[in-house]
PDB file of C-alpha atoms in Angstrom:
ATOM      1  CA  UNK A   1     -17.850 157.440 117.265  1.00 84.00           C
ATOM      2  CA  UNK A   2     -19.626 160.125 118.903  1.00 92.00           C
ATOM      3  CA  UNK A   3     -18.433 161.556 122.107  1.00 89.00           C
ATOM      4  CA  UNK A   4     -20.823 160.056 124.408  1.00 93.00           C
ATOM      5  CA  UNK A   5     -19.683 156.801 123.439  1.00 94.00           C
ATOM      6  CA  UNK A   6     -15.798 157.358 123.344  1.00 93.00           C
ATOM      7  CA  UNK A   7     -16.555 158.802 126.839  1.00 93.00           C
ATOM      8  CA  UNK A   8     -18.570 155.447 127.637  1.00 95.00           C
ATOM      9  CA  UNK A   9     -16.128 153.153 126.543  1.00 95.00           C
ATOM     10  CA  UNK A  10     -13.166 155.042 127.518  1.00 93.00           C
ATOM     11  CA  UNK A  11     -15.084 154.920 130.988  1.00 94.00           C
ATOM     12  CA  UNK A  12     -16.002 151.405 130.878  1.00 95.00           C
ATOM     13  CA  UNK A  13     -12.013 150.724 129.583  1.00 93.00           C
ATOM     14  CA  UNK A  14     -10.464 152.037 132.718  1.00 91.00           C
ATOM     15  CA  UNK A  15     -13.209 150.433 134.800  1.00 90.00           C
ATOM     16  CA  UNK A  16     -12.665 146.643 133.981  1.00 94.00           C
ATOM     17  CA  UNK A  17      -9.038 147.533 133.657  1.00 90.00           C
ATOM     18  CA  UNK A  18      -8.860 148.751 137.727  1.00 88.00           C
ATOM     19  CA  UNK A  19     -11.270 145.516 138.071  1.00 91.00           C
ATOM     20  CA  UNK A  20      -8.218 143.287 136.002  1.00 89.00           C
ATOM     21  CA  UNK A  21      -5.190 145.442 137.588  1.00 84.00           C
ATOM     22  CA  UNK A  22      -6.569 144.893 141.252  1.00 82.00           C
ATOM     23  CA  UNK A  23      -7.860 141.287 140.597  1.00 86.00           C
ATOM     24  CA  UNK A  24      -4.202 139.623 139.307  1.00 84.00           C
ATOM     25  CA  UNK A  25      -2.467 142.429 142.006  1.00 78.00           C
ATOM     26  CA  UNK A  26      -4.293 140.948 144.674  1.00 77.00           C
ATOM     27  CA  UNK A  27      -3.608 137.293 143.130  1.00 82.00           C
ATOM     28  CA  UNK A  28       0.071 137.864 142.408  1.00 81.00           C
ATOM     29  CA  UNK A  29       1.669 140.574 144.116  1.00 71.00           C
ATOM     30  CA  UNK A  30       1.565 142.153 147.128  1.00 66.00           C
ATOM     31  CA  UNK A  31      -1.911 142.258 147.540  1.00 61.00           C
ATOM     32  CA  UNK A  32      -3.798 139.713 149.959  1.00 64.00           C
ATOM     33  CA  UNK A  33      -3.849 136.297 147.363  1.00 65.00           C
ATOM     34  CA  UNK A  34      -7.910 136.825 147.171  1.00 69.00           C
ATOM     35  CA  UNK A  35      -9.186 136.345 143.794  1.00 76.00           C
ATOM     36  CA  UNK A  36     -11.144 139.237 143.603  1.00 81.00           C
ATOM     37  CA  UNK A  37     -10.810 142.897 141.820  1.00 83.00           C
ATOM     38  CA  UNK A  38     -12.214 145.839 143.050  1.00 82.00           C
ATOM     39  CA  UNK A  39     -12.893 149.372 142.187  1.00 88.00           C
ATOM     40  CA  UNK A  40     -15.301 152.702 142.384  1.00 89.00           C
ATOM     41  CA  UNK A  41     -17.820 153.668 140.610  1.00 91.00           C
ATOM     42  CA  UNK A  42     -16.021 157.077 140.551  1.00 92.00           C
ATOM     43  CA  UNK A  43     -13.381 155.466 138.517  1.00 91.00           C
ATOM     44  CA  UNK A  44     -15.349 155.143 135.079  1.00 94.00           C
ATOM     45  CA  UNK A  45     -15.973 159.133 135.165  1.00 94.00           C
ATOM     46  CA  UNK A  46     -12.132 159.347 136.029  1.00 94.00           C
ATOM     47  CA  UNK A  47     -10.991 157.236 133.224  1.00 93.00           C
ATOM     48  CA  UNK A  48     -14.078 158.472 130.788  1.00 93.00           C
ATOM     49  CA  UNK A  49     -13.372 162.254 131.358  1.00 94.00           C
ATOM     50  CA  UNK A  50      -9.407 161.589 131.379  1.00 93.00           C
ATOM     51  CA  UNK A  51      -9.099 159.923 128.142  1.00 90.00           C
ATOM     52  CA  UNK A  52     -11.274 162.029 126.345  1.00 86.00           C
ATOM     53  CA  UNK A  53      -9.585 164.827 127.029  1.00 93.00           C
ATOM     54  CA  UNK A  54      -6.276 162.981 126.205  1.00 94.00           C
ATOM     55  CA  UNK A  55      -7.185 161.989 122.896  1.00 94.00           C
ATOM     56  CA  UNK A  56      -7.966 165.865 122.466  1.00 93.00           C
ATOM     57  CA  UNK A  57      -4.921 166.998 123.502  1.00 96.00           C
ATOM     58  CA  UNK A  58      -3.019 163.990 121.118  1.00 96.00           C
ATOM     59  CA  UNK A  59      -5.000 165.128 118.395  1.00 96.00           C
ATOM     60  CA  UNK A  60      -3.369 168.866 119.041  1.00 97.00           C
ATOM     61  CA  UNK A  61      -0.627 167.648 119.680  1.00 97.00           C
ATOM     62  CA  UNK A  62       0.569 164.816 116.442  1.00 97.00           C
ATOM     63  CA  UNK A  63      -2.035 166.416 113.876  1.00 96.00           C
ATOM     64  CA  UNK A  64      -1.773 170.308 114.550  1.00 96.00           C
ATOM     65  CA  UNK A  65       1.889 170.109 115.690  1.00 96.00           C
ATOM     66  CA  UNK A  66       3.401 167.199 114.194  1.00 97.00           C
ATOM     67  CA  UNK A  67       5.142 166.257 117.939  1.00 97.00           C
ATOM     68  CA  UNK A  68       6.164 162.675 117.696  1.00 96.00           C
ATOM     69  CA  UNK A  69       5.104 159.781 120.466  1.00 95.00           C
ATOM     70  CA  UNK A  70       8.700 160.572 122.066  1.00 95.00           C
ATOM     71  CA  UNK A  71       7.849 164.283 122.735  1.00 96.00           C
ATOM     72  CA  UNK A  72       4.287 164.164 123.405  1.00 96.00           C
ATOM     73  CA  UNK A  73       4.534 160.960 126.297  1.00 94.00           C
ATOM     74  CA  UNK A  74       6.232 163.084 129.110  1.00 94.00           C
ATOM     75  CA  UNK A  75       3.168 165.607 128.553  1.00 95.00           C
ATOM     76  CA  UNK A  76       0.909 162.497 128.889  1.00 93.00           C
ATOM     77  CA  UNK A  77       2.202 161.478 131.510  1.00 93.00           C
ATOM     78  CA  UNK A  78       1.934 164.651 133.723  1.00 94.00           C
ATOM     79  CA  UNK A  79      -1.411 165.207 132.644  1.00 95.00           C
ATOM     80  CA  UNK A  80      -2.375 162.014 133.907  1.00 92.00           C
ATOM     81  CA  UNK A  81      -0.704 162.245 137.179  1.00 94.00           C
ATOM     82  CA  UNK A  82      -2.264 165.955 137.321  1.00 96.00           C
ATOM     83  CA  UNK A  83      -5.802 164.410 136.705  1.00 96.00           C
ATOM     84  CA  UNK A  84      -5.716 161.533 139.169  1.00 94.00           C
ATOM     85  CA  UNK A  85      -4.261 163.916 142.077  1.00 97.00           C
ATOM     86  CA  UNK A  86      -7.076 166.345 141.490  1.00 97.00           C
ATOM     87  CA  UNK A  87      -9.712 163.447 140.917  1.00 96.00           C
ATOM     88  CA  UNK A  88      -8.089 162.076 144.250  1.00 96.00           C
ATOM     89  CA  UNK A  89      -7.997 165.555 146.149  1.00 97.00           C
ATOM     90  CA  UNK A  90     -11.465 166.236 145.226  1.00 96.00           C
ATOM     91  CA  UNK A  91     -12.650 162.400 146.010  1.00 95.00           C
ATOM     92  CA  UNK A  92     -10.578 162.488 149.709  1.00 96.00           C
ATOM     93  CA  UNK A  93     -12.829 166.227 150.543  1.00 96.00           C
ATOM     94  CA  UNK A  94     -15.861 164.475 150.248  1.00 94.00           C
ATOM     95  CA  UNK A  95     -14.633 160.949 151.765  1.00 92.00           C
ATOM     96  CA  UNK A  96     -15.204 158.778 148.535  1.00 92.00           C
ATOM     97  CA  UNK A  97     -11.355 158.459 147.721  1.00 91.00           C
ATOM     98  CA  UNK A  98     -11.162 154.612 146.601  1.00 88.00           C
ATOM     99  CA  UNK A  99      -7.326 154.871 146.959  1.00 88.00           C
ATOM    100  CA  UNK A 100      -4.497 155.457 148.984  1.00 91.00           C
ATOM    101  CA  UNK A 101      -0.863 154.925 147.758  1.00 91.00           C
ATOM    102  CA  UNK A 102       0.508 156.070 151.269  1.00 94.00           C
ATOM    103  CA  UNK A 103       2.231 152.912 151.620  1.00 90.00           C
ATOM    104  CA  UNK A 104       4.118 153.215 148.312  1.00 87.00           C
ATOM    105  CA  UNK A 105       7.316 154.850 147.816  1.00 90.00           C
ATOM    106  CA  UNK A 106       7.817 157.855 145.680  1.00 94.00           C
ATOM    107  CA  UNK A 107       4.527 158.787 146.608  1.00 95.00           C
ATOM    108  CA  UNK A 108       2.632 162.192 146.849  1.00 97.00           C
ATOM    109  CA  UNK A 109      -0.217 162.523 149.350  1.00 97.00           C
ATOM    110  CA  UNK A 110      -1.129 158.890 149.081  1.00 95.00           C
ATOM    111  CA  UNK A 111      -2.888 159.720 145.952  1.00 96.00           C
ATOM    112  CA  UNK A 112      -0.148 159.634 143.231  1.00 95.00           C
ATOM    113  CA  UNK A 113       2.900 157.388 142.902  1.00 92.00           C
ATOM    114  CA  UNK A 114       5.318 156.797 140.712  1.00 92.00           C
ATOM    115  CA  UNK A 115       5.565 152.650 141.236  1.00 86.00           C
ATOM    116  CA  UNK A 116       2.655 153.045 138.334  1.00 81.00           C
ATOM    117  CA  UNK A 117       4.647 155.052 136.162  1.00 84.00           C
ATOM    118  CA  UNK A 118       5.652 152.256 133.982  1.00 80.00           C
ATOM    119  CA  UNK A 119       1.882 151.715 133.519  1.00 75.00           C
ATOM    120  CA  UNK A 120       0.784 154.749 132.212  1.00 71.00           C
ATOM    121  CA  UNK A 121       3.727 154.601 129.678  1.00 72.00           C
TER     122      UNK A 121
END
C-alpha cells in the first residue's frame, strides 16, 4: 500500500483500538462499568505517525540488520514509550492531553506507565 494509506489505517487501527481498550476497561476493570469507549481525535495522528515510523525502523532493523523479534522488541518498546511522552508533553502545552496515568503506578508525569507495558509487547 502506499503511505497515505498505511498511515490511514495504521491511524484508524489505534483509533478503534483506544475506542475497544477504553470501552471493555470501563466495562470490566477499574473503570466506571459504563458501556462506552472513548478517545481523541489526536490519537489517530499518534497511532498513524507512530506506526509508520515503526514499521520503518523494523524494516532497518530485521531486513538491513538481520536483528531477530527478541532483540529488536526492547527498542520497540522505548520508542513507543518515547513517542507517547512527547505526543503527551506536546498535547498537555496546549491543553488537549486526552490522558492522564497519574493515578497509575510506575508512572512518569501522568503520561507514560508501565501497567501498559504488557500491551505494547
Amino acid at each position: 500500500l502506499p503511505g497515505l494509506l498505511r498511515f490511514l489505517f495504521f491511524g484508524m487501527h489505534g483509533f478503534l483500538d483506544e475506542i475497544f481498550f477504553t470501552f471493555f476497561f470501563n466495562l470490566l476493570g477499574q473503570g466506571d462499568g459504563a458501556t462506552s469507549g472513548h478517545t481523541s481525535l489526536w490519537s489517530f495522528f499518534m497511532y498513524g505517525s507512530c506506526s509508520f515510523v515503526v514499521e520503518k525502523l523494523y524494516f532497518h532493523l530485521h531486513w538491513s540488520r538481520g536483528w531477530s523479534t527478541w532483540k529488536r522488541m526492547p527498542i520497540y518498546v522505548i520508542f513507543i514509550y518515547v513517542w507517547e511522552l512527547s505526543w503527551g508533553l506536546g498535547l498537555r502545552m496546549c491543553g488537549a492531553c486526552s490522558w492522564d496515568y497519574s493515578h497509575y503506578p510506575l508512572n512518569f508525569m501522568g503520561l507514560i506507565t508501565l501497567m501498559y507495558l504488557p500491551g505494547w509487547i
